[in-house]
Amino acid sequence: MSRRIFILAVDGAMASSLVGNRDLFMVANMIAKNTAKSAAPLFDVHFVSMDGRSVECVNGCRMDVDGSIDDIRAGDTLFSPAFMIPNPASVGDNLLQWQELIEWLREHGAGLDLIATNCSGSYALAEAGLLDGGRVTTAWWLQSEMQRRYPAIQVDRDAICVYSGNLLTGAGSSSYLDVGLSVIEKYAGKPFARLLAKYMMLDSQRITQAPYAILSLFDSSDEVVNKSEQWIRANLARDFKIEDLAANVAVSPRTLIRRFNNAIGESPQGLTQKLRIERSKILLETTQLRFSEIVQRCGYQDESAFRRLFKRYCQMTPREYRQRFVREPALNIENEVRH
């Protein structure tokens, strides 16, 4: 019997996550028909909206639907949409607009076989209380706000996809494909999902979003922290101490640490490490510098220590990072970055 899949379309949703998943399941059915000679499709896919009317996605595309959310029954599978959120500070305003969806999830979510979503869609599940005591992932730039709003939920900061009971959450915008593949693997098995990924030229081996995280979206309401961040960025090549930073912003080291923890949940040393990792990633992507020189430009003298720090934050070695994100053959120098 075909697995009933419902893709929920809501005004303001990301069109790619809706149409892309429908295409994914269409190709899955095509492959199943060609390989198993089965008359019944693997997946019975439906587009629905809250009220059965067409919706307008965030990019202006209008989408017709097959029915309403009332068509969903216990035991079905639901893809809950992701929304465009310009910055973490706007999460609250978006949640106010999703109240109808959140109430439906709160009432019906536990009875579904699976609810899958990605990126900002994880917030709707969290707000409905479905993730309490469980695990979640979301886009790397929304993770801190997720943890602040929902301390009872464990945020898996590196994961692309995370199962928690009958919930499946995914990372940033394009991870709807990873989520879709995970759903297909659940119902059709890993070999079939791997075959589908090859047909559609999808990278089914992505296991972490850590290499994609950047700190350019840094923002704080504390002016001392903002000035400190600017000073750190300007002095990353120096081996400075926290006393140097505190003196520059005219506070004591103890006060500086307290204001950092209150404003961003991070110590000055922790932020400095992350900014140095960010600079090293940029240099790996845009220059032919050897890693030893990149280390010095990031304020470190111990290459081995910085290499370990890089792997801890990025979940891959500097060499693996350069190979993944740089395509120019000229950068493929044998000894430029060792494992």
mmCIF file of C-alpha atoms in Angstrom:
data_model
loop_
_atom_site.group_PDB
_atom_site.id
_atom_site.type_symbol
_atom_site.label_atom_id
_atom_site.label_comp_id
_atom_site.label_asym_id
_atom_site.label_seq_id
_atom_site.Cartn_x
_atom_site.Cartn_y
_atom_site.Cartn_z
ATOM 1 C CA MET A 1 0.000 0.000 0.000
ATOM 2 C CA SER A 2 1.250 3.476 -0.847
ATOM 3 C CA ARG A 3 2.575 5.648 1.981
ATOM 4 C CA ARG A 4 0.434 8.802 2.279
ATOM 5 C CA ILE A 5 2.645 11.913 2.176
ATOM 6 C CA PHE A 6 1.208 15.397 2.750
ATOM 7 C CA ILE A 7 3.205 18.499 1.878
ATOM 8 C CA LEU A 8 1.722 21.503 3.666
ATOM 9 C CA ALA A 9 1.807 24.787 1.753
ATOM 10 C CA VAL A 10 1.366 27.980 3.750
ATOM 11 C CA ASP A 11 1.522 31.649 2.750
ATOM 12 C CA GLY A 12 5.105 32.847 3.134
ATOM 13 C CA ALA A 13 6.642 29.378 2.883
ATOM 14 C CA MET A 14 9.836 28.651 0.953
ATOM 15 C CA ALA A 15 8.683 27.444 -2.456
ATOM 16 C CA SER A 16 11.752 25.268 -3.014
ATOM 17 C CA SER A 17 11.038 23.050 0.001
ATOM 18 C CA LEU A 18 7.484 22.436 -1.242
ATOM 19 C CA VAL A 19 8.052 21.821 -4.949
ATOM 20 C CA GLY A 20 11.468 20.235 -4.452
ATOM 21 C CA ASN A 21 10.094 17.547 -2.166
ATOM 22 C CA ARG A 22 7.192 16.840 -4.502
ATOM 23 C CA ASP A 23 9.696 16.318 -7.322
ATOM 24 C CA LEU A 24 11.788 14.074 -5.069
ATOM 25 C CA PHE A 25 8.859 11.765 -4.359
ATOM 26 C CA MET A 26 7.779 11.801 -8.008
ATOM 27 C CA VAL A 27 11.214 10.538 -9.081
ATOM 28 C CA ALA A 28 11.153 7.978 -6.258
ATOM 29 C CA ASN A 29 7.875 6.603 -7.607
ATOM 30 C CA MET A 30 9.290 6.514 -11.125
ATOM 31 C CA ILE A 31 12.352 4.544 -9.994
ATOM 32 C CA ALA A 32 10.212 2.137 -7.978
ATOM 33 C CA LYS A 33 7.973 1.505 -10.975
ATOM 34 C CA ASN A 34 10.911 0.888 -13.312
ATOM 35 C CA THR A 35 12.821 -1.363 -10.936
ATOM 36 C CA ALA A 36 10.087 -3.282 -9.139
ATOM 37 C CA LYS A 37 7.452 -3.277 -11.875
ATOM 38 C CA SER A 38 4.935 -2.363 -9.207
ATOM 39 C CA ALA A 39 1.587 -0.973 -10.278
ATOM 40 C CA ALA A 40 1.026 0.953 -7.045
ATOM 41 C CA PRO A 41 3.328 3.940 -6.385
ATOM 42 C CA LEU A 42 5.491 3.869 -3.278
ATOM 43 C CA PHE A 43 4.238 7.281 -2.205
ATOM 44 C CA ASP A 44 0.816 8.877 -2.514
ATOM 45 C CA VAL A 45 1.725 12.574 -2.385
ATOM 46 C CA HIS A 46 -0.685 15.446 -1.750
ATOM 47 C CA PHE A 47 -0.249 19.209 -1.637
ATOM 48 C CA VAL A 48 -2.508 20.728 1.022
ATOM 49 C CA SER A 49 -2.991 24.117 2.653
ATOM 50 C CA MET A 50 -4.632 25.041 5.930
ATOM 51 C CA ASP A 51 -7.989 25.802 4.272
ATOM 52 C CA GLY A 52 -7.699 24.135 0.848
ATOM 53 C CA ARG A 53 -7.063 27.415 -0.959
ATOM 54 C CA SER A 54 -4.011 28.311 -3.032
ATOM 55 C CA VAL A 55 -1.103 29.967 -1.237
ATOM 56 C CA GLU A 56 1.520 32.564 -2.111
ATOM 57 C CA CYS A 57 5.095 31.587 -1.310
ATOM 58 C CA VAL A 58 7.679 34.053 -0.060
ATOM 59 C CA ASN A 59 9.135 34.456 -3.573
ATOM 60 C CA GLY A 60 5.741 35.464 -4.999
ATOM 61 C CA CYS A 61 4.940 32.117 -6.619
ATOM 62 C CA ARG A 62 1.306 31.106 -6.247
ATOM 63 C CA MET A 63 0.617 27.425 -5.677
ATOM 64 C CA ASP A 64 -2.587 25.462 -6.060
ATOM 65 C CA VAL A 65 -3.214 22.582 -3.671
ATOM 66 C CA ASP A 66 -5.059 19.275 -3.727
ATOM 67 C CA GLY A 67 -6.990 19.764 -0.494
ATOM 68 C CA SER A 68 -6.840 21.038 3.069
ATOM 69 C CA ILE A 69 -5.032 19.982 6.202
ATOM 70 C CA ASP A 70 -8.264 18.278 7.307
ATOM 71 C CA ASP A 71 -7.473 15.526 4.782
ATOM 72 C CA ILE A 72 -4.593 14.317 6.955
ATOM 73 C CA ARG A 73 -5.302 11.277 9.116
ATOM 74 C CA ALA A 74 -3.530 9.635 12.022
ATOM 75 C CA GLY A 75 -0.596 7.565 10.779
ATOM 76 C CA ASP A 76 0.097 9.816 7.761
ATOM 77 C CA THR A 77 3.370 11.628 7.050
ATOM 78 C CA LEU A 78 3.502 15.414 6.976
ATOM 79 C CA PHE A 79 6.076 17.804 5.569
ATOM 80 C CA SER A 80 5.652 21.016 7.564
ATOM 81 C CA PRO A 81 6.949 24.086 5.706
ATOM 82 C CA ALA A 82 10.000 26.252 6.259
ATOM 83 C CA PHE A 83 9.586 30.025 6.242
ATOM 84 C CA MET A 84 11.842 32.903 5.309
ATOM 85 C CA ILE A 85 13.247 34.464 8.488
ATOM 86 C CA PRO A 86 15.618 37.388 7.778
ATOM 87 C CA ASN A 87 17.351 37.272 11.182
ATOM 88 C CA PRO A 88 17.009 35.580 14.588
ATOM 89 C CA ALA A 89 15.423 38.706 16.092
ATOM 90 C CA SER A 90 12.376 38.303 13.830
ATOM 91 C CA VAL A 91 11.525 34.755 14.982
ATOM 92 C CA GLY A 92 8.920 36.033 17.444
ATOM 93 C CA ASP A 93 7.012 38.009 14.802
ATOM 94 C CA ASN A 94 6.959 34.983 12.511
ATOM 95 C CA LEU A 95 5.651 32.709 15.251
ATOM 96 C CA LEU A 96 2.684 35.049 15.672
ATOM 97 C CA GLN A 97 1.811 34.502 12.005
ATOM 98 C CA TRP A 98 2.028 30.706 12.323
ATOM 99 C CA GLN A 99 -0.442 30.306 15.182
ATOM 100 C CA GLU A 100 -3.011 28.346 13.169
ATOM 101 C CA LEU A 101 -0.373 25.851 12.064
ATOM 102 C CA ILE A 102 1.120 25.643 15.561
ATOM 103 C CA GLU A 103 -2.279 24.904 17.110
ATOM 104 C CA TRP A 104 -2.937 22.176 14.540
ATOM 105 C CA LEU A 105 0.465 20.605 15.244
ATOM 106 C CA ARG A 106 -0.158 20.761 18.984
ATOM 107 C CA GLU A 107 -3.484 18.946 18.580
ATOM 108 C CA HIS A 108 -2.644 16.394 15.877
ATOM 109 C CA GLY A 109 1.157 16.035 15.779
ATOM 110 C CA ALA A 110 1.507 13.102 18.159
ATOM 111 C CA GLY A 111 -0.862 10.969 16.052
ATOM 112 C CA LEU A 112 1.093 11.239 12.815
ATOM 113 C CA ASP A 113 3.618 8.613 11.811
ATOM 114 C CA LEU A 114 6.167 11.293 10.988
ATOM 115 C CA ILE A 115 6.411 15.083 10.779
ATOM 116 C CA ALA A 116 9.380 16.340 8.767
ATOM 117 C CA THR A 117 10.605 19.898 8.406
ATOM 118 C CA ASN A 118 13.796 21.918 8.077
ATOM 119 C CA CYS A 119 15.317 25.317 8.796
ATOM 120 C CA SER A 120 12.809 27.697 10.441
ATOM 121 C CA GLY A 121 10.104 25.036 10.317
ATOM 122 C CA SER A 122 11.673 23.531 13.447
ATOM 123 C CA TYR A 123 10.384 26.535 15.403
ATOM 124 C CA ALA A 124 6.762 25.623 14.678
ATOM 125 C CA LEU A 125 7.341 22.138 16.140
ATOM 126 C CA ALA A 126 9.114 23.602 19.158
ATOM 127 C CA GLU A 127 6.402 26.205 19.771
ATOM 128 C CA ALA A 128 3.770 23.459 19.615
ATOM 129 C CA GLY A 129 5.603 21.659 22.433
ATOM 130 C CA LEU A 130 6.304 18.567 20.331
ATOM 131 C CA LEU A 131 10.064 18.751 20.821
ATOM 132 C CA ASP A 132 10.128 19.211 24.604
ATOM 133 C CA GLY A 133 12.788 16.939 26.059
ATOM 134 C CA GLY A 134 13.936 15.915 22.574
ATOM 135 C CA ARG A 135 16.575 16.872 20.040
ATOM 136 C CA VAL A 136 16.408 19.282 17.117
ATOM 137 C CA THR A 137 18.505 20.840 14.417
ATOM 138 C CA THR A 138 17.885 24.002 12.436
ATOM 139 C CA ALA A 139 19.882 26.431 10.303
ATOM 140 C CA TRP A 140 23.198 27.243 11.995
ATOM 141 C CA TRP A 141 22.307 30.936 12.287
ATOM 142 C CA LEU A 142 19.006 30.159 14.076
ATOM 143 C CA GLN A 143 20.440 27.715 16.625
ATOM 144 C CA SER A 144 21.280 30.130 19.447
ATOM 145 C CA GLU A 145 17.811 31.661 19.332
ATOM 146 C CA MET A 146 16.301 28.156 19.356
ATOM 147 C CA GLN A 147 18.249 27.232 22.486
ATOM 148 C CA ARG A 148 17.370 30.547 24.172
ATOM 149 C CA ARG A 149 13.628 30.171 23.519
ATOM 150 C CA TYR A 150 13.367 26.466 24.259
ATOM 151 C CA PRO A 151 15.879 25.427 26.952
ATOM 152 C CA ALA A 152 14.118 22.047 27.363
ATOM 153 C CA ILE A 153 15.174 21.082 23.823
ATOM 154 C CA GLN A 154 18.661 19.817 22.965
ATOM 155 C CA VAL A 155 19.936 21.668 19.884
ATOM 156 C CA ASP A 156 22.273 19.524 17.787
ATOM 157 C CA ARG A 157 24.374 22.300 16.277
ATOM 158 C CA ASP A 158 26.263 20.271 13.662
ATOM 159 C CA ALA A 159 23.653 17.830 12.387
ATOM 160 C CA ILE A 160 22.015 18.017 8.952
ATOM 161 C CA CYS A 161 19.074 15.819 10.019
ATOM 162 C CA VAL A 162 17.883 14.786 13.492
ATOM 163 C CA TYR A 163 15.169 12.297 14.467
ATOM 164 C CA SER A 164 13.367 12.812 17.763
ATOM 165 C CA GLY A 165 10.445 10.446 18.210
ATOM 166 C CA ASN A 166 8.109 10.940 15.240
ATOM 167 C CA LEU A 167 9.774 14.244 14.331
ATOM 168 C CA LEU A 168 12.504 14.820 11.746
ATOM 169 C CA THR A 169 14.176 18.226 11.603
ATOM 170 C CA GLY A 170 16.730 19.478 9.102
ATOM 171 C CA ALA A 171 19.316 22.237 8.861
ATOM 172 C CA GLY A 172 19.231 25.271 6.533
ATOM 173 C CA SER A 173 17.277 25.984 3.360
ATOM 174 C CA SER A 174 18.660 23.339 0.995
ATOM 175 C CA SER A 175 18.504 20.609 3.633
ATOM 176 C CA TYR A 176 14.897 19.893 2.620
ATOM 177 C CA LEU A 177 16.540 17.498 0.156
ATOM 178 C CA ASP A 178 18.441 15.741 2.959
ATOM 179 C CA VAL A 179 15.196 15.552 4.942
ATOM 180 C CA GLY A 180 13.325 14.171 1.943
ATOM 181 C CA LEU A 181 15.975 11.520 1.386
ATOM 182 C CA SER A 182 15.821 10.578 5.076
ATOM 183 C CA VAL A 183 12.057 10.115 4.835
ATOM 184 C CA ILE A 184 12.422 7.966 1.722
ATOM 185 C CA GLU A 185 15.126 5.915 3.449
ATOM 186 C CA LYS A 186 12.774 5.365 6.397
ATOM 187 C CA TYR A 187 9.991 3.984 4.217
ATOM 188 C CA ALA A 188 11.877 2.446 1.272
ATOM 189 C CA GLY A 189 15.248 1.530 2.754
ATOM 190 C CA LYS A 190 18.784 2.843 2.503
ATOM 191 C CA PRO A 191 19.720 1.182 -0.840
ATOM 192 C CA PHE A 192 16.671 2.729 -2.526
ATOM 193 C CA ALA A 193 17.410 6.180 -1.055
ATOM 194 C CA ARG A 194 21.020 5.902 -2.220
ATOM 195 C CA LEU A 195 19.849 4.994 -5.732
ATOM 196 C CA LEU A 196 17.491 7.968 -5.791
ATOM 197 C CA ALA A 197 20.287 10.296 -4.645
ATOM 198 C CA LYS A 198 22.444 9.120 -7.542
ATOM 199 C CA TYR A 199 19.643 9.619 -10.070
ATOM 200 C CA MET A 200 19.119 13.180 -8.838
ATOM 201 C CA MET A 201 22.827 13.908 -8.255
ATOM 202 C CA LEU A 202 22.288 14.687 -4.595
ATOM 203 C CA ASP A 203 25.024 14.542 -1.966
ATOM 204 C CA SER A 204 23.619 11.962 0.417
ATOM 205 C CA GLN A 205 26.836 11.945 2.469
ATOM 206 C CA ARG A 206 26.414 15.357 4.121
ATOM 207 C CA ILE A 207 26.480 14.727 7.851
ATOM 208 C CA THR A 208 27.364 18.136 9.309
ATOM 209 C CA GLN A 209 26.583 21.791 8.663
ATOM 210 C CA ALA A 210 29.597 22.953 10.689
ATOM 211 C CA PRO A 211 31.739 23.928 7.633
ATOM 212 C CA TYR A 212 29.018 26.328 6.433
ATOM 213 C CA ALA A 213 28.679 28.360 9.638
ATOM 214 C CA ILE A 214 29.994 31.935 9.589
ATOM 215 C CA LEU A 215 29.925 34.762 12.123
ATOM 216 C CA SER A 216 29.131 37.691 9.821
ATOM 217 C CA LEU A 217 25.614 37.818 11.314
ATOM 218 C CA PHE A 218 27.044 38.758 14.727
ATOM 219 C CA ASP A 219 24.795 41.207 16.566
ATOM 220 C CA SER A 220 24.504 42.320 20.175
ATOM 221 C CA SER A 221 22.549 44.970 22.030
ATOM 222 C CA ASP A 222 25.551 45.519 24.334
ATOM 223 C CA GLU A 223 27.760 48.265 22.939
ATOM 224 C CA VAL A 224 30.792 47.062 24.919
ATOM 225 C CA VAL A 225 30.461 43.635 23.309
ATOM 226 C CA ASN A 226 30.042 45.183 19.848
ATOM 227 C CA LYS A 227 33.149 47.335 20.284
ATOM 228 C CA SER A 228 35.049 44.323 21.590
ATOM 229 C CA GLU A 229 34.049 42.270 18.565
ATOM 230 C CA GLN A 230 35.286 45.015 16.233
ATOM 231 C CA TRP A 231 38.601 45.233 18.100
ATOM 232 C CA ILE A 232 39.042 41.455 18.025
ATOM 233 C CA ARG A 233 38.469 41.346 14.263
ATOM 234 C CA ALA A 234 41.070 44.103 13.762
ATOM 235 C CA ASN A 235 43.648 42.291 15.904
ATOM 236 C CA LEU A 236 43.162 38.630 14.972
ATOM 237 C CA ALA A 237 46.761 38.288 13.811
ATOM 238 C CA ARG A 238 48.010 39.317 17.271
ATOM 239 C CA ASP A 239 48.494 37.017 20.249
ATOM 240 C CA PHE A 240 46.581 39.275 22.646
ATOM 241 C CA LYS A 241 45.243 38.627 26.147
ATOM 242 C CA ILE A 242 41.811 39.359 27.592
ATOM 243 C CA GLU A 243 43.409 42.188 29.619
ATOM 244 C CA ASP A 244 44.348 43.905 26.344
ATOM 245 C CA LEU A 245 40.788 43.643 25.070
ATOM 246 C CA ALA A 246 39.261 44.838 28.355
ATOM 247 C CA ALA A 247 41.575 47.845 28.482
ATOM 248 C CA ASN A 248 40.572 48.867 24.965
ATOM 249 C CA VAL A 249 36.874 49.033 25.908
ATOM 250 C CA ALA A 250 37.592 50.511 29.361
ATOM 251 C CA VAL A 251 36.175 47.745 31.574
ATOM 252 C CA SER A 252 37.744 45.136 33.841
ATOM 253 C CA PRO A 253 38.344 41.611 32.486
ATOM 254 C CA ARG A 254 35.745 40.250 34.937
ATOM 255 C CA THR A 255 33.137 42.781 33.761
ATOM 256 C CA LEU A 256 33.950 42.022 30.127
ATOM 257 C CA ILE A 257 33.443 38.274 30.627
ATOM 258 C CA ARG A 258 30.134 38.861 32.424
ATOM 259 C CA ARG A 259 28.818 41.183 29.679
ATOM 260 C CA PHE A 260 29.819 38.725 26.958
ATOM 261 C CA ASN A 261 28.051 35.856 28.712
ATOM 262 C CA ASN A 262 24.916 37.937 29.286
ATOM 263 C CA ALA A 263 24.801 39.335 25.736
ATOM 264 C CA ILE A 264 25.772 36.389 23.541
ATOM 265 C CA GLY A 265 26.282 33.393 25.844
ATOM 266 C CA GLU A 266 29.934 33.282 24.828
ATOM 267 C CA SER A 267 33.237 34.215 26.446
ATOM 268 C CA PRO A 268 35.607 36.702 24.766
ATOM 269 C CA GLN A 269 38.066 33.846 24.265
ATOM 270 C CA GLY A 270 35.382 31.681 22.670
ATOM 271 C CA LEU A 271 34.349 34.425 20.252
ATOM 272 C CA THR A 272 38.002 35.071 19.396
ATOM 273 C CA GLN A 273 38.523 31.414 18.529
ATOM 274 C CA LYS A 274 35.458 31.373 16.276
ATOM 275 C CA LEU A 275 36.526 34.566 14.499
ATOM 276 C CA ARG A 276 39.981 33.109 13.895
ATOM 277 C CA ILE A 277 38.426 29.958 12.457
ATOM 278 C CA GLU A 278 36.239 32.126 10.213
ATOM 279 C CA ARG A 279 39.283 34.036 8.938
ATOM 280 C CA SER A 280 41.178 30.802 8.274
ATOM 281 C CA LYS A 281 38.227 29.472 6.236
ATOM 282 C CA ILE A 282 38.232 32.617 4.098
ATOM 283 C CA LEU A 283 41.993 32.339 3.535
ATOM 284 C CA LEU A 284 41.699 28.650 2.647
ATOM 285 C CA GLU A 285 38.996 29.482 0.087
ATOM 286 C CA THR A 286 40.527 32.596 -1.482
ATOM 287 C CA THR A 287 44.320 32.194 -1.342
ATOM 288 C CA GLN A 288 47.070 29.704 -2.121
ATOM 289 C CA LEU A 289 48.728 30.282 1.249
ATOM 290 C CA ARG A 290 50.150 27.282 3.038
ATOM 291 C CA PHE A 291 48.323 26.397 6.212
ATOM 292 C CA SER A 292 51.325 27.332 8.364
ATOM 293 C CA GLU A 293 51.110 30.914 7.077
ATOM 294 C CA ILE A 294 47.331 30.999 7.500
ATOM 295 C CA VAL A 295 47.817 29.936 11.125
ATOM 296 C CA GLN A 296 50.154 32.869 11.746
ATOM 297 C CA ARG A 297 47.749 35.321 10.116
ATOM 298 C CA CYS A 298 45.080 34.067 12.526
ATOM 299 C CA GLY A 299 47.177 34.832 15.613
ATOM 300 C CA TYR A 300 48.443 31.311 16.390
ATOM 301 C CA GLN A 301 52.009 30.047 16.565
ATOM 302 C CA ASP A 302 51.204 26.382 17.207
ATOM 303 C CA GLU A 303 50.054 24.919 13.875
ATOM 304 C CA SER A 304 49.050 21.575 15.373
ATOM 305 C CA ALA A 305 46.879 23.221 18.028
ATOM 306 C CA PHE A 306 45.109 25.372 15.465
ATOM 307 C CA ARG A 307 44.601 22.359 13.201
ATOM 308 C CA ARG A 308 42.865 20.538 16.072
ATOM 309 C CA LEU A 309 40.769 23.622 16.800
ATOM 310 C CA PHE A 310 39.757 23.871 13.135
ATOM 311 C CA LYS A 311 38.674 20.236 12.993
ATOM 312 C CA ARG A 312 36.675 20.595 16.225
ATOM 313 C CA TYR A 313 34.702 23.570 14.873
ATOM 314 C CA CYS A 314 34.377 22.501 11.228
ATOM 315 C CA GLN A 315 34.207 18.695 11.585
ATOM 316 C CA MET A 316 36.818 18.319 8.844
ATOM 317 C CA THR A 317 40.526 18.999 8.393
ATOM 318 C CA PRO A 318 41.782 22.199 6.719
ATOM 319 C CA ARG A 319 42.806 20.174 3.689
ATOM 320 C CA GLU A 320 39.357 18.578 3.425
ATOM 321 C CA TYR A 321 37.782 22.026 3.754
ATOM 322 C CA ARG A 322 39.896 23.456 0.919
ATOM 323 C CA GLN A 323 39.151 20.484 -1.309
ATOM 324 C CA ARG A 324 35.403 20.831 -0.708
ATOM 325 C CA PHE A 325 35.052 24.582 -1.171
ATOM 326 C CA VAL A 326 37.766 25.442 -3.705
ATOM 327 C CA ARG A 327 37.545 24.202 -7.288
ATOM 328 C CA GLU A 328 40.544 25.902 -8.920
ATOM 329 C CA PRO A 329 43.179 23.271 -9.846
ATOM 330 C CA ALA A 330 45.887 25.846 -9.085
ATOM 331 C CA LEU A 331 45.164 25.448 -5.391
ATOM 332 C CA ASN A 332 45.766 21.715 -5.435
ATOM 333 C CA ILE A 333 49.300 21.895 -4.060
ATOM 334 C CA GLU A 334 50.520 18.633 -2.592
ATOM 335 C CA ASN A 335 51.959 19.962 0.667
ATOM 336 C CA GLU A 336 49.939 23.144 1.178
ATOM 337 C CA VAL A 337 47.688 21.628 3.849
ATOM 338 C CA ARG A 338 48.494 18.383 5.600
ATOM 339 C CA HIS A 339 45.931 16.136 7.297
#
